[in-house]
Structure formats: C-alpha cells, structure tokens
Coordinates of C-alpha atoms in Angstrom, one line a residue:
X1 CA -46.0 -3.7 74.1
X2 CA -46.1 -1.6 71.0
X3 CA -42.6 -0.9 71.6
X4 CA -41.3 -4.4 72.0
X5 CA -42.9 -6.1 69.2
X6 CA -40.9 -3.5 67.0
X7 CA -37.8 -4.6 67.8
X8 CA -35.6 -6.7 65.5
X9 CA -35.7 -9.9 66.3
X10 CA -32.1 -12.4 66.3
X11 CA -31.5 -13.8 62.8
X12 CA -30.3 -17.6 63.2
X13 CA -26.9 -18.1 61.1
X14 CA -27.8 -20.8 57.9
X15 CA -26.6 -24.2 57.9
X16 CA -22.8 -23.8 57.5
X17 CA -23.8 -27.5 55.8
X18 CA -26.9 -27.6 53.9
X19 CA -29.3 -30.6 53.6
X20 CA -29.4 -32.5 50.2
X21 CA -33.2 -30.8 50.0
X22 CA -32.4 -28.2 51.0
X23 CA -33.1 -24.7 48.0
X24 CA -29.5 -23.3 49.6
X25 CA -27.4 -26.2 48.3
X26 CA -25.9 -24.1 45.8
X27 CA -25.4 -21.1 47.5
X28 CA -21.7 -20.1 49.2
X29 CA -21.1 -20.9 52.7
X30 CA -22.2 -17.5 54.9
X31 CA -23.7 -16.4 57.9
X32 CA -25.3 -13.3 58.7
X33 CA -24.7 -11.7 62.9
X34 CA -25.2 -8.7 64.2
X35 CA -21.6 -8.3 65.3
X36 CA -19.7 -6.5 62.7
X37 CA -17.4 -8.1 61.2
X38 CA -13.6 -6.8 59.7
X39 CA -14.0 -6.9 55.6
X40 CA -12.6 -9.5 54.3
X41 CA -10.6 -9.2 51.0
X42 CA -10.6 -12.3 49.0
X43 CA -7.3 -12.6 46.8
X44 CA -7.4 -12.3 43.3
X45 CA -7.9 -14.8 40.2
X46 CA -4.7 -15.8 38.7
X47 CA -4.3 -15.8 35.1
X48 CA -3.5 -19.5 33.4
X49 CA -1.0 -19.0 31.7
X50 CA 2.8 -20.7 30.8
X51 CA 5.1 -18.1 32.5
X52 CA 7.1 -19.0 35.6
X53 CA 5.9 -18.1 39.0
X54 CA 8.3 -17.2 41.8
X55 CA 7.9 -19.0 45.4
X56 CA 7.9 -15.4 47.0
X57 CA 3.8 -14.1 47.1
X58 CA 3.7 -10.7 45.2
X59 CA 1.5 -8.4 46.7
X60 CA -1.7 -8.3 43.3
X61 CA -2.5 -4.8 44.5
X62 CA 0.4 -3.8 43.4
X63 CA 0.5 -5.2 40.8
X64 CA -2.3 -7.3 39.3
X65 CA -0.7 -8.7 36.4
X66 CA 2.7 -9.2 37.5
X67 CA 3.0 -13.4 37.5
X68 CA 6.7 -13.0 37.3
X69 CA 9.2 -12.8 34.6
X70 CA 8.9 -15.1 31.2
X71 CA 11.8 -18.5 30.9
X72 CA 14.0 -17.8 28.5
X73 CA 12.7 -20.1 26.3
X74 CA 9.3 -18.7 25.5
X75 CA 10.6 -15.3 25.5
X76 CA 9.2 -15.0 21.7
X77 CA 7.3 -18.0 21.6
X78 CA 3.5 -18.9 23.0
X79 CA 2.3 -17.1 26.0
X80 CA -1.7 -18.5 26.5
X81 CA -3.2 -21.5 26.2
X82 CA -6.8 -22.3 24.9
X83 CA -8.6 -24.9 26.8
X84 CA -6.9 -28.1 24.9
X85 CA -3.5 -26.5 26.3
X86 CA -2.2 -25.8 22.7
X87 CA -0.6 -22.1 22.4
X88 CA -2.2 -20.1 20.0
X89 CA -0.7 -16.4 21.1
X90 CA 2.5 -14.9 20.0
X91 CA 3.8 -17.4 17.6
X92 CA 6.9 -16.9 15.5
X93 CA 7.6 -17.1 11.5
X94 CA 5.1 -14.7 9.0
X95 CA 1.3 -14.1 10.0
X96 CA -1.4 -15.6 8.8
X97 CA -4.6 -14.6 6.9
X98 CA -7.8 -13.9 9.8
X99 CA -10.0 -17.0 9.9
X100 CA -13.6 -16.3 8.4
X101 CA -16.0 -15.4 11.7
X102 CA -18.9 -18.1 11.8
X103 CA -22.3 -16.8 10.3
X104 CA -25.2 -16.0 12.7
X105 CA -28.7 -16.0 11.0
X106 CA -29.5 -14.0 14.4
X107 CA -27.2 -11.4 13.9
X108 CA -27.7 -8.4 11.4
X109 CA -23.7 -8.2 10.7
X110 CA -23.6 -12.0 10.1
X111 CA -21.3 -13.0 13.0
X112 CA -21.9 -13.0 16.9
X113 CA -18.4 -14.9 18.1
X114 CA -15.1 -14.3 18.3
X115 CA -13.0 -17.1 16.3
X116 CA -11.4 -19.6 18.7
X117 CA -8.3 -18.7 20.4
X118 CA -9.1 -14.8 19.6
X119 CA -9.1 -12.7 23.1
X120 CA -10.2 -8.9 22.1
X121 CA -8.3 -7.6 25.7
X122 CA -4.6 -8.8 24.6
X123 CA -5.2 -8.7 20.6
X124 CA -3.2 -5.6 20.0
X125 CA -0.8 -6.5 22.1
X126 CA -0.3 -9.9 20.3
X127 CA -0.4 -8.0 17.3
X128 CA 2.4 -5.8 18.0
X129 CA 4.8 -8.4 19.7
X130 CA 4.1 -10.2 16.8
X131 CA 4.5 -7.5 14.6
X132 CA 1.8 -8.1 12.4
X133 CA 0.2 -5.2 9.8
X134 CA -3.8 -6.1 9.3
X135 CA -3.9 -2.9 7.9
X136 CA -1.9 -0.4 6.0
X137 CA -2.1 2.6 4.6
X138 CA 0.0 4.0 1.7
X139 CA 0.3 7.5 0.9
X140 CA 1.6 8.3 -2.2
X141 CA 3.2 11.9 -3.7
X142 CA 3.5 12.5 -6.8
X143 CA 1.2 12.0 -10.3
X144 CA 1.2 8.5 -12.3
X145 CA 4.7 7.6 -12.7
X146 CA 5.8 7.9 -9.1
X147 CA 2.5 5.9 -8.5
X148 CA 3.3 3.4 -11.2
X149 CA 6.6 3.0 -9.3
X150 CA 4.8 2.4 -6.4
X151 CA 3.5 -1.0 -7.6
X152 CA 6.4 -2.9 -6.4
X153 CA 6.3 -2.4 -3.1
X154 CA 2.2 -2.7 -2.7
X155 CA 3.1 -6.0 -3.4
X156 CA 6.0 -6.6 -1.4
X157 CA 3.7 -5.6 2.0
X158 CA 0.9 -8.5 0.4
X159 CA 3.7 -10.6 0.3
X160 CA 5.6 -9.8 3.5
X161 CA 2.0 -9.6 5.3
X162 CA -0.4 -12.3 4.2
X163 CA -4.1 -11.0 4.3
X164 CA -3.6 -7.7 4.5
X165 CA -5.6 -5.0 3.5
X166 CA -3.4 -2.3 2.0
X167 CA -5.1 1.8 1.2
X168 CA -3.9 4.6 -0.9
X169 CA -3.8 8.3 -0.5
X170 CA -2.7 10.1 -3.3
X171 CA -3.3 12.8 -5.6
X172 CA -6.2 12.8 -8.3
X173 CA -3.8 11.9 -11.1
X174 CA -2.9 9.2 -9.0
X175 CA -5.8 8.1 -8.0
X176 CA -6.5 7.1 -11.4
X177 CA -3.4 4.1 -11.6
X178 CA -5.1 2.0 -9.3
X179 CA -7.7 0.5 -11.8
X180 CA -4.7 -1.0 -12.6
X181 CA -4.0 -2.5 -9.5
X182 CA -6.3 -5.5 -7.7
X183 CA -4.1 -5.4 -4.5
X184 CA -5.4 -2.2 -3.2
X185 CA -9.0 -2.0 -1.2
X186 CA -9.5 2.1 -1.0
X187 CA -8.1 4.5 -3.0
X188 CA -8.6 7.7 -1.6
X189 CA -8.0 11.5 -2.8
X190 CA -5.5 13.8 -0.7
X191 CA -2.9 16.2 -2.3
X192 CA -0.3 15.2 0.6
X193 CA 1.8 18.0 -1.5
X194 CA 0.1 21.1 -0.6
X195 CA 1.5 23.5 1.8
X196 CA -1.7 24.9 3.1
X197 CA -4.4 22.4 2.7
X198 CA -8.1 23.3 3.4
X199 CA -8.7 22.9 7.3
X200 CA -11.5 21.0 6.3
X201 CA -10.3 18.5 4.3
X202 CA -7.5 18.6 6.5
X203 CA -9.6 17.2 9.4
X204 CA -11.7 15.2 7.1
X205 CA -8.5 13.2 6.3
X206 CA -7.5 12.9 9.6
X207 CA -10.8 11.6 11.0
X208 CA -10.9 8.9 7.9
X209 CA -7.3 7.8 8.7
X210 CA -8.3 7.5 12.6
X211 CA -11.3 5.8 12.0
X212 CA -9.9 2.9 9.6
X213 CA -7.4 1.6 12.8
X214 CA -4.1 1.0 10.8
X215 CA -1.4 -1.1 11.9
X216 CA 0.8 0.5 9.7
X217 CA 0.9 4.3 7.8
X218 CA 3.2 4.6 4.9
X219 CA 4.5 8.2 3.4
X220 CA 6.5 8.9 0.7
X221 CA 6.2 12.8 1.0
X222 CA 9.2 14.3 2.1
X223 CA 8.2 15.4 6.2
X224 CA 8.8 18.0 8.3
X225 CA 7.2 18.4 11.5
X226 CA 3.5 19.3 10.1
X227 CA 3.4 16.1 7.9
X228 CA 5.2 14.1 11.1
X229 CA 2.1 15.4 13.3
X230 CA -0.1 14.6 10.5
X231 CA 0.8 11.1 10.3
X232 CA 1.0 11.0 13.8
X233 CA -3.0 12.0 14.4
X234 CA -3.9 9.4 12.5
X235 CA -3.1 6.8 15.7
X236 CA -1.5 4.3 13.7
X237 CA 1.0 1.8 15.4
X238 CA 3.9 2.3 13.0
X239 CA 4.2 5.6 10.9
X240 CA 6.8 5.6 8.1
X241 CA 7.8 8.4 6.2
X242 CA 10.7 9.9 4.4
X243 CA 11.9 13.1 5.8
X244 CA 13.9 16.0 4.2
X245 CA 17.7 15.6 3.8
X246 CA 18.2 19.3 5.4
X247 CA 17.2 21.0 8.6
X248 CA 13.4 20.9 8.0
X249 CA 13.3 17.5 9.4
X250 CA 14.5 18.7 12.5
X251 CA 11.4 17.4 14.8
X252 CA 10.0 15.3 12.5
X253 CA 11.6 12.0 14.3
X254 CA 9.4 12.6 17.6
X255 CA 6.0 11.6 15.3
X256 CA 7.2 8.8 13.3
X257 CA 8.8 5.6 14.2
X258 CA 11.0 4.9 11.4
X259 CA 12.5 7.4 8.7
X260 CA 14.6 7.6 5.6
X261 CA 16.8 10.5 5.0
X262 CA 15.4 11.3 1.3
X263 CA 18.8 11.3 -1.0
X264 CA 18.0 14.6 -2.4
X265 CA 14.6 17.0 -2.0
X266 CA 13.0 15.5 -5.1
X267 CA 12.8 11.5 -4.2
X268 CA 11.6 11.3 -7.9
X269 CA 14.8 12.1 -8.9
X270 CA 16.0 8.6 -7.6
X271 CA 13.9 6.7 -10.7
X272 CA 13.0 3.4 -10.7
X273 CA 14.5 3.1 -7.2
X274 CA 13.5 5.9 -6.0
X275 CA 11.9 3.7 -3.1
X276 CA 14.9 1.9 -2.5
X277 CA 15.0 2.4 1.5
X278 CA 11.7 1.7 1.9
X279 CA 11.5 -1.4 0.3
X280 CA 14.9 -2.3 2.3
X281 CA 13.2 -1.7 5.5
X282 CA 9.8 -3.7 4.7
X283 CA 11.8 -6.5 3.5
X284 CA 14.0 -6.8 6.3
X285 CA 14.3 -10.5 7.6
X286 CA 12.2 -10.9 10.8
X287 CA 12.5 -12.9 13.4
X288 CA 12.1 -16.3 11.6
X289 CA 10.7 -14.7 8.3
X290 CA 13.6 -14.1 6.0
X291 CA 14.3 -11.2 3.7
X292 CA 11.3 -10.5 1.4
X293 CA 12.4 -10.0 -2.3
X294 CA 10.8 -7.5 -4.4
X295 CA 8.6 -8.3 -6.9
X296 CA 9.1 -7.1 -10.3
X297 CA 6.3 -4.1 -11.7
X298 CA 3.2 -5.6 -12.8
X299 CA 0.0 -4.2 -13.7
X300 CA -3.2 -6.1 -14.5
X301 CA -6.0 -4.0 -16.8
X302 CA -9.9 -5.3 -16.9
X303 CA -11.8 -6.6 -20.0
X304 CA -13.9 -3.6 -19.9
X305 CA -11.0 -1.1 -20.3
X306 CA -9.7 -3.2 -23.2
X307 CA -12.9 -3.2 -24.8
X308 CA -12.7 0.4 -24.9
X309 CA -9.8 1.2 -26.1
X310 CA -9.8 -1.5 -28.8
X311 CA -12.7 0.5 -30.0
X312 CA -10.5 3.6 -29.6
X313 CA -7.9 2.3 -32.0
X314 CA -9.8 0.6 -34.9
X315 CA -11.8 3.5 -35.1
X316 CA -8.5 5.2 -35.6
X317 CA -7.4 3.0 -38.7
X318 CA -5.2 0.4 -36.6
X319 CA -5.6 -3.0 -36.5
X320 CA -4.6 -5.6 -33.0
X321 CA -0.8 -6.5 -32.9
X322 CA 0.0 -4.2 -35.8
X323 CA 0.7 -1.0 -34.9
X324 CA 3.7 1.1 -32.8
X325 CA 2.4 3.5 -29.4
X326 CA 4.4 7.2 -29.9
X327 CA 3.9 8.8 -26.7
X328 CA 5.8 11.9 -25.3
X329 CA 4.3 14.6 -27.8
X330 CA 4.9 18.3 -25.8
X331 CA 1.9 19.2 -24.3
X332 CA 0.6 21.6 -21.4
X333 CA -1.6 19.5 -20.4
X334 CA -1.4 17.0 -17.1
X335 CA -2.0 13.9 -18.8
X336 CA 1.2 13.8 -20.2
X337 CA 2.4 11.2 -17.7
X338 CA 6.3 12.6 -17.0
X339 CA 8.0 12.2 -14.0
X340 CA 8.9 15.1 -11.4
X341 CA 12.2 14.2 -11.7
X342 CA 12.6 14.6 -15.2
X343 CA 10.8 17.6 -16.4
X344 CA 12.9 17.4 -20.1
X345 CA 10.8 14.6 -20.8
X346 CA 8.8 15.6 -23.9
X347 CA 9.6 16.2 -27.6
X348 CA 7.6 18.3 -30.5
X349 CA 5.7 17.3 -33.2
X350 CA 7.8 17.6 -35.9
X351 CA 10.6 15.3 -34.2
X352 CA 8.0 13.0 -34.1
X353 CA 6.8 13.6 -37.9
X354 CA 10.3 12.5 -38.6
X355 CA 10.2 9.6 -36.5
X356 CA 7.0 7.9 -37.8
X357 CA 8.2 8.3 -41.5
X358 CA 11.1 5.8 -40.7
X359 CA 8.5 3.5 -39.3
X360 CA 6.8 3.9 -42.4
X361 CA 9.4 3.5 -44.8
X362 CA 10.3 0.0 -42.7
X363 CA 10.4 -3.3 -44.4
X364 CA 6.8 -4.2 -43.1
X365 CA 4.7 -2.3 -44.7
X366 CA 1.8 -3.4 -42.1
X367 CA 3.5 -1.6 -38.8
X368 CA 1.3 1.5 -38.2
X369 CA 2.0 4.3 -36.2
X370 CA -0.6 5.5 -33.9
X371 CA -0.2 8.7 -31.6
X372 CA -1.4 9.1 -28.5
X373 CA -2.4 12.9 -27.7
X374 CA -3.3 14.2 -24.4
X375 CA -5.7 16.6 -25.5
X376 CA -7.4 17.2 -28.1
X377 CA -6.4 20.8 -29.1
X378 CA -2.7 18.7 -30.3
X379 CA -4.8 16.6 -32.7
X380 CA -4.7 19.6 -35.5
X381 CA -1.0 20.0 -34.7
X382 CA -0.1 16.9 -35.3
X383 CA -2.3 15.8 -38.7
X384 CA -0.7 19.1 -40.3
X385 CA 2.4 17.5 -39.6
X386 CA 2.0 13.8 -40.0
X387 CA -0.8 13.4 -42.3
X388 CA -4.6 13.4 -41.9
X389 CA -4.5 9.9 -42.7
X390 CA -2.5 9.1 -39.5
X391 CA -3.8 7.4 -36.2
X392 CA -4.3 9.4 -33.2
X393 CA -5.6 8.5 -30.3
X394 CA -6.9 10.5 -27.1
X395 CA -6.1 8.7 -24.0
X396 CA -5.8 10.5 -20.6
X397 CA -6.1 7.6 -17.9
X398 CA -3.3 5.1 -17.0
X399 CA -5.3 2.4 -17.8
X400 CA -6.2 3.0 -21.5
X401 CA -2.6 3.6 -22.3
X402 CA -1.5 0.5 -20.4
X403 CA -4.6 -1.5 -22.7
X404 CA -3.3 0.6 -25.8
X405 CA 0.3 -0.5 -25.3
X406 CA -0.8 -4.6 -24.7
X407 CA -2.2 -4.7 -28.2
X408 CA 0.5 -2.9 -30.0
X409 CA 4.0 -4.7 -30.8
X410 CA 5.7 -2.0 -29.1
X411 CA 6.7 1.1 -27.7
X412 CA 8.4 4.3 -29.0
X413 CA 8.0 6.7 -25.7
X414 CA 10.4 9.4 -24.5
X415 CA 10.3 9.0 -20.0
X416 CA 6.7 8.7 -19.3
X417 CA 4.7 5.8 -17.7
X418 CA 4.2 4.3 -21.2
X419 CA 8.0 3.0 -21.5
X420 CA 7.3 1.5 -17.5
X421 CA 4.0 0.1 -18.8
X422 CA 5.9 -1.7 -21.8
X423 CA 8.3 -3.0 -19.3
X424 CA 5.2 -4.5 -16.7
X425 CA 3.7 -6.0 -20.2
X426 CA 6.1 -7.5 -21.8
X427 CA 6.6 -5.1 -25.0
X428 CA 9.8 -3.8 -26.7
X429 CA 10.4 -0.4 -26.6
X430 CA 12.8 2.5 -27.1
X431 CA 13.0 4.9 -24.5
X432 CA 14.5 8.6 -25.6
X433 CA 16.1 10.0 -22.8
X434 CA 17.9 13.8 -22.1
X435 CA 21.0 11.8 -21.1
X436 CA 22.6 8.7 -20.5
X437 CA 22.5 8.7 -16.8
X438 CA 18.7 9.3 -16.9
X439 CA 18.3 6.4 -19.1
X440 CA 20.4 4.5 -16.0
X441 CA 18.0 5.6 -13.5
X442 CA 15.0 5.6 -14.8
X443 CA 15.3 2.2 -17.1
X444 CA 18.2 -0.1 -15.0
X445 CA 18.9 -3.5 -16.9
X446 CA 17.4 -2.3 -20.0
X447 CA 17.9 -4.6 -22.0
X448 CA 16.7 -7.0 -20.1
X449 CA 13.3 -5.2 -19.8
X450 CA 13.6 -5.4 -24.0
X451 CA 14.4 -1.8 -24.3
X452 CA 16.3 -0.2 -26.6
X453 CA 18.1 3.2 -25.2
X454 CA 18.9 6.2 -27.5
X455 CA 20.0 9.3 -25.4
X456 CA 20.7 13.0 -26.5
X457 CA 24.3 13.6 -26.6
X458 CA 23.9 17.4 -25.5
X459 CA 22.1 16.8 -22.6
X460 CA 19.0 18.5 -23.7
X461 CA 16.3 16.4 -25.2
X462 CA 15.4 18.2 -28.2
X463 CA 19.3 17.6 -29.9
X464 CA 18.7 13.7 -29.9
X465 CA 19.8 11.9 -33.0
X466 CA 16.8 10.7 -35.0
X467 CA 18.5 8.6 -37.3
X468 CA 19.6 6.4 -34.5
X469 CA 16.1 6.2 -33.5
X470 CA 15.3 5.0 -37.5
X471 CA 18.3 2.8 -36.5
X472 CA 16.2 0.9 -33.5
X473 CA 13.5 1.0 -35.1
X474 CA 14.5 -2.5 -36.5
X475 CA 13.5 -4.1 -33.1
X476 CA 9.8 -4.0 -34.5
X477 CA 10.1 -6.3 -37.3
X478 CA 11.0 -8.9 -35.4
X479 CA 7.1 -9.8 -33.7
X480 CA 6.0 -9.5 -37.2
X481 CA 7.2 -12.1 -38.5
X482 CA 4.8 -14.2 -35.8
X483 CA 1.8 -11.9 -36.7

C-alpha cells in the first residue's frame, strides 16, 4: 500500500479551450502527457521591413537575416519603417544634426530613451551606409602655422557634416591656435612627430583615441607603417592619412582606408595648400550632396584675450588703430611662428631698425611702430637699435598676436602666422619673402588678401631691398585718413 500511493498519478491534459472564467484564458494552448513527444521547432520572427521576399522559403538557420535581395529602387534609399510606416533609416542627401534625448528627472544622466526611430542594433550600420562622421578626429603635425592652415578644412568637415564634433591632436605649439578656433571640442597634446615616443604616452593616446568612438580619424603626418598601425588601433571607421612619397609607405595602405601620396617629404613645403588633397577628398560630391567648397581662413579671438593685449600695447606707448605690427625679428626661440617649410623666414634687427624709420619719416606722423619680440632677452637688442622710446611687445601665443594684429592698421611680417592672421582679419600687410615663388605659395591671390609682396632678388632673405619696402609702406596711410 505504501508502495502504490507513491506512484505518480495521470495528469489530465488542460482545456485545449478555456472557459471565459477560467485563470488560464491567457495562457498558450498546451498539454502535458507522459508520452514524449519529438521537439518541436517553432520558425522564426520575420523582420518588417520594405525589402522584397522571394516565393521560395529560405531555410532561417542558415541564415537568419537573409529576407532576400533589396528592389532596385531602394537600393540607397529607406530600409525600416517606424510604426506610422514612414522610413526613417538610410536616407539620402547630407546628415543631420542628432535630436536632443528627452530629460528624465529619474535618471542621473538626464535621459532614459532612445529618440524615435533610433534602433542601437543597426545604428552603425546606418551610419556607415550613410556615410555619416558624428565624430572626428584631427591630427595635426607641425607648430602654429601648419595649424593655422588647418582652419580651413576644420570647417569644411562642420560644413560637409552637420553636428559634428571634430578633436585635435597636435603638438604643444599647436595646441595653443585653437583658442582661436570655436569649432573644435578637445584639443589634445601628442607630438605625432616623434620617432620614438614614450610607450606610455604611446598607449595613453591610443586608449583616449579608442575610447572617444570616432567615425572618422584625420592625419596629416607623413605615415609609414608605425603611424598606419597607430591610426589603425584607435578603431576608427575611416582613417585618413598622408603617406611618404618614397618606399617608407610601403605597408602603410593595409591600416588606412584612404591616402594621399604627400608631393614632397615636407607637406609644409606645399604652403597655403599644403592640404590641397585632403580638402579635395572631404569635399567630394556624395551621393546627392554636392561638392563642398572651402571656406576661406578665419579665426575668431575672445574679449578676454583682447583685453589683454590692449593692456599690452598702451602700456607700450601705442594707441587702438594707430600703430603698424613688425614681426619676423631673428630669434632662437620657438615662438617665432615660421613655417617648416620655410626656415629663411626671419630677418635681424638692424633690417628692421631701417625699416621702422621709413614708417616714421611717413606723412602721418601718428603711425607707430610696435615690435613684437619673442622673448624677452631680444628686447635689449632691439632698443639699442631702434630707440628706447620704441614700442615692443612680448607676445608668445597665437591668440595675442592675432588680438594685437586686429587693432593695428596693419601688418609688416616676413612668413610667419602674423601675415596669415592679417589675411583671416581683414588687415593690409607686406609680406617679405626669400623669393618670389615662396611668396606664390605661401600668399596665392595676394592682392586680393590686401598684401603687398616684396621678395629678395638673391634668393636669400637677408639681401631684400629695403627701400622697396619704404616704397609699400604707403599702403598704411590710406586707413588713416578714416582714423
């Protein structure tokens, strides 16, 4: 008896049709028997969307995903729906800025839900058929002019990429133009030109780079295959670089997914192009967005950075809209502001001496010279030449000297950044270069850009004719007469 009542009794199957009042109404049809049973595999969910389905039955373990091949006329076009059957994914023409996420007073970070239309699973791969850039990443070799340069085409990607959120890596010098610049988010410090970098800032850059997802990794260092696998670490979907015009680029095209053959080992040597494939290659019509122009060089200073170098200058004797910049004195020092593609960019003190006594022999008396030194060991040098009544200034940062130059009436400057930052304000100047042809590369269309050229006839600098410079001189007057 003990033995029987252990037995399992027979389980009834359910109601294949449950009563109204019945607690299983919800529940799926099943019954339970002790006969097994063969598994049963139920077939798989299709997704909803607008491609074209076959009438022969794929096999889904095979394939999943497969729901047969895209028409031909949504081959670029929409490929979901949301739930009022309107396509939201894929869409042609330029991207548009990411919607706001709705606040959440539950939520620490402010937002709990996705924006509608936004599926996390296929947004990279909308993003990529697409070809849209979220975020990019810039870096940068060279000091302040090949940085200055750089402007341009920063705005070229905010233009080409609405909403985008474009970084900089670049030197320390560098680092220091992009007060000057309101369209870049990060601006962070990597010597991309070392040959043996610390291992760990090496890492440390990588792991930043990796961490910040870009869509998009631009270089402007020449690459070989260490900078190619450098780039390439950093997981980005697109990495751009320039690569060496010789056999140390051999490799470097298995990293990266677009190149430019530099036109010589020095891309600085190029001048105010020097980024000329680049910016032919982020342009490029798209699709249905057409080509994007570039955008002349502009740089915007703050009022605080005014502020102080107005105090600078009126300490120094000069007065707002009366005075002439002279920069390009010969220095050792980094803060000179040349380019690496013209190293004979920089004239002694006494050419200059000679220089500011035709400004102040001019018809207006008011115009006042004011030197800009980039240390302060030239400041003896140059009141033993000049006068110890002249006005010098010590400015070091890109962003003074651009503030310095917007309040002057112009610009006397051998080829440094302060004859570019004339040109982005508005100012005349007269740019003294080694040569002709520099002056044609590094100032194209000047007068248009209201510069006036005078070039050394030797090819060296130093032998320029400083009575043709007295001779340009004359372009100064001209403001004054406003003033």
């Amino acid at each position: 008896m003990a033995a029987s009542s252990l037995l399992p009794k027979s389980i009834s199957p359910f109601p294949r049709t449950p009563t109204p009042n019945s607690p299983l109404t919800h529940l799926p049809a099943t019954s339970f028997s002790t006969t097994p049973q063969p598994p049963h595999f139920h077939p798989l969910p299709t997704l909803k969307t607008t491609t074209l389905i076959p009438n022969a039955k794929k096999n889904h373990w095979l394939d999943p995903f497969d729901d047969g091949g895209d028409p031909d006329n949504i081959e670029y076009g929409s490929m979901f729906e949301d739930s009022n059957q309107e396509p939201y994914m894929f869409a042609d023409g330029k991207q548009e800025e990411d919607p706001s996420l709705p606040d959440n007073p539950d939520n620490p970070y402010g937002f709990l839900k996705f924006p509608k239309g936004f599926s996390v699973e296929v947004a990279s791969l909308g993003s990529k058929l697409r070809g849209d850039v979220r975020r990019c990443c810039c870096m940068i070799s060279g000091g302040v002019y090949e940085n200055l340069l750089f402007f341009p085409v920063i705005q070229l990607i905010k233009d080409r990429y609405p909403g985008v959120q474009v970084d900089v890596v670049t030197t320390a010098r560098g680092k220091q133009c992009y007060e000057l610049n309101k369209n870049v988010r990060w601006a962070d410090v990597y010597d991309p030109d070392l040959d043996f970098p610390e291992p760990a800032e090496y890492t440390d850059m990588i792991g930043i780079l990796k961490n910040r997802y870009y869509d998009m990794i631009l270089s402007t260092k020449l690459a070989g295959l260490g900078h190619a696998a450098f780039l390439f670490m950093s997981t980005a979907r697109e990495r751009v670089s320039y690569v060496y015009p010789n056999v140390n680029a051999a490799g470097a095209g298995l990293f990266l997914s677009e190149t430019f053959t530099a036109d010589s080992m020095n891309l600085s040597e190029g001048g105010y192009h020097m980024y000329h494939q680049m910016i032919d290659w982020l342009g490029r019509p798209f699709r249905n967005v057409p080509r994007q122009p570039l955008p002349p060089l502009k740089v915007s200073i703050s009022r605080k950075v005014k502020e102080a170098v107005e105090a600078k200058y009126k300490n120094a004797g000069a007065q707002k809209g009366k005075y002439v910049v002279i920069h390009g004195i010969e220095s050792d020092s980094k803060a000179s502001m040349q380019s690496k593609g013209d190293p004979d960019s920089l004239l002694p003190i006494r050419v200059w001496a000679a220089i500011a006594e035709a400004i102040s022999h001019a018809q207006n008396s008011g115009v006042r010279p004011v030197f800009v030194i980039p240390h302060e060991k030239v400041r003896e040098d140059v009141e033993e030449e000049v006068g110890y009544d002249t006005s010098i200034v010590f400015i070091t940062t890109p962003g003074q000297l651009a503030a310095l130059i917007n309040d002057s009436i112009g610009v006397i400057a051998t080829n440094t950044a302060a004859v570019q930052f004339a040109h982005a304000r508005g100012k005349p100047s007269i740019g003294l270069f080694s040569s002709a042809e520099k002056a044609k590369v590094f100032m194209p269309n000047a007068e248009e850009r209201k510069c006036t050229i005078v070039s050394s006839m030797t090819g060296k600098l130093i032998d320029i004719d400083v009575e043709s410079v007295k001779t340009a001189v004359q372009i100064f007057q001209m403001p004054l007469a406003f003033v």
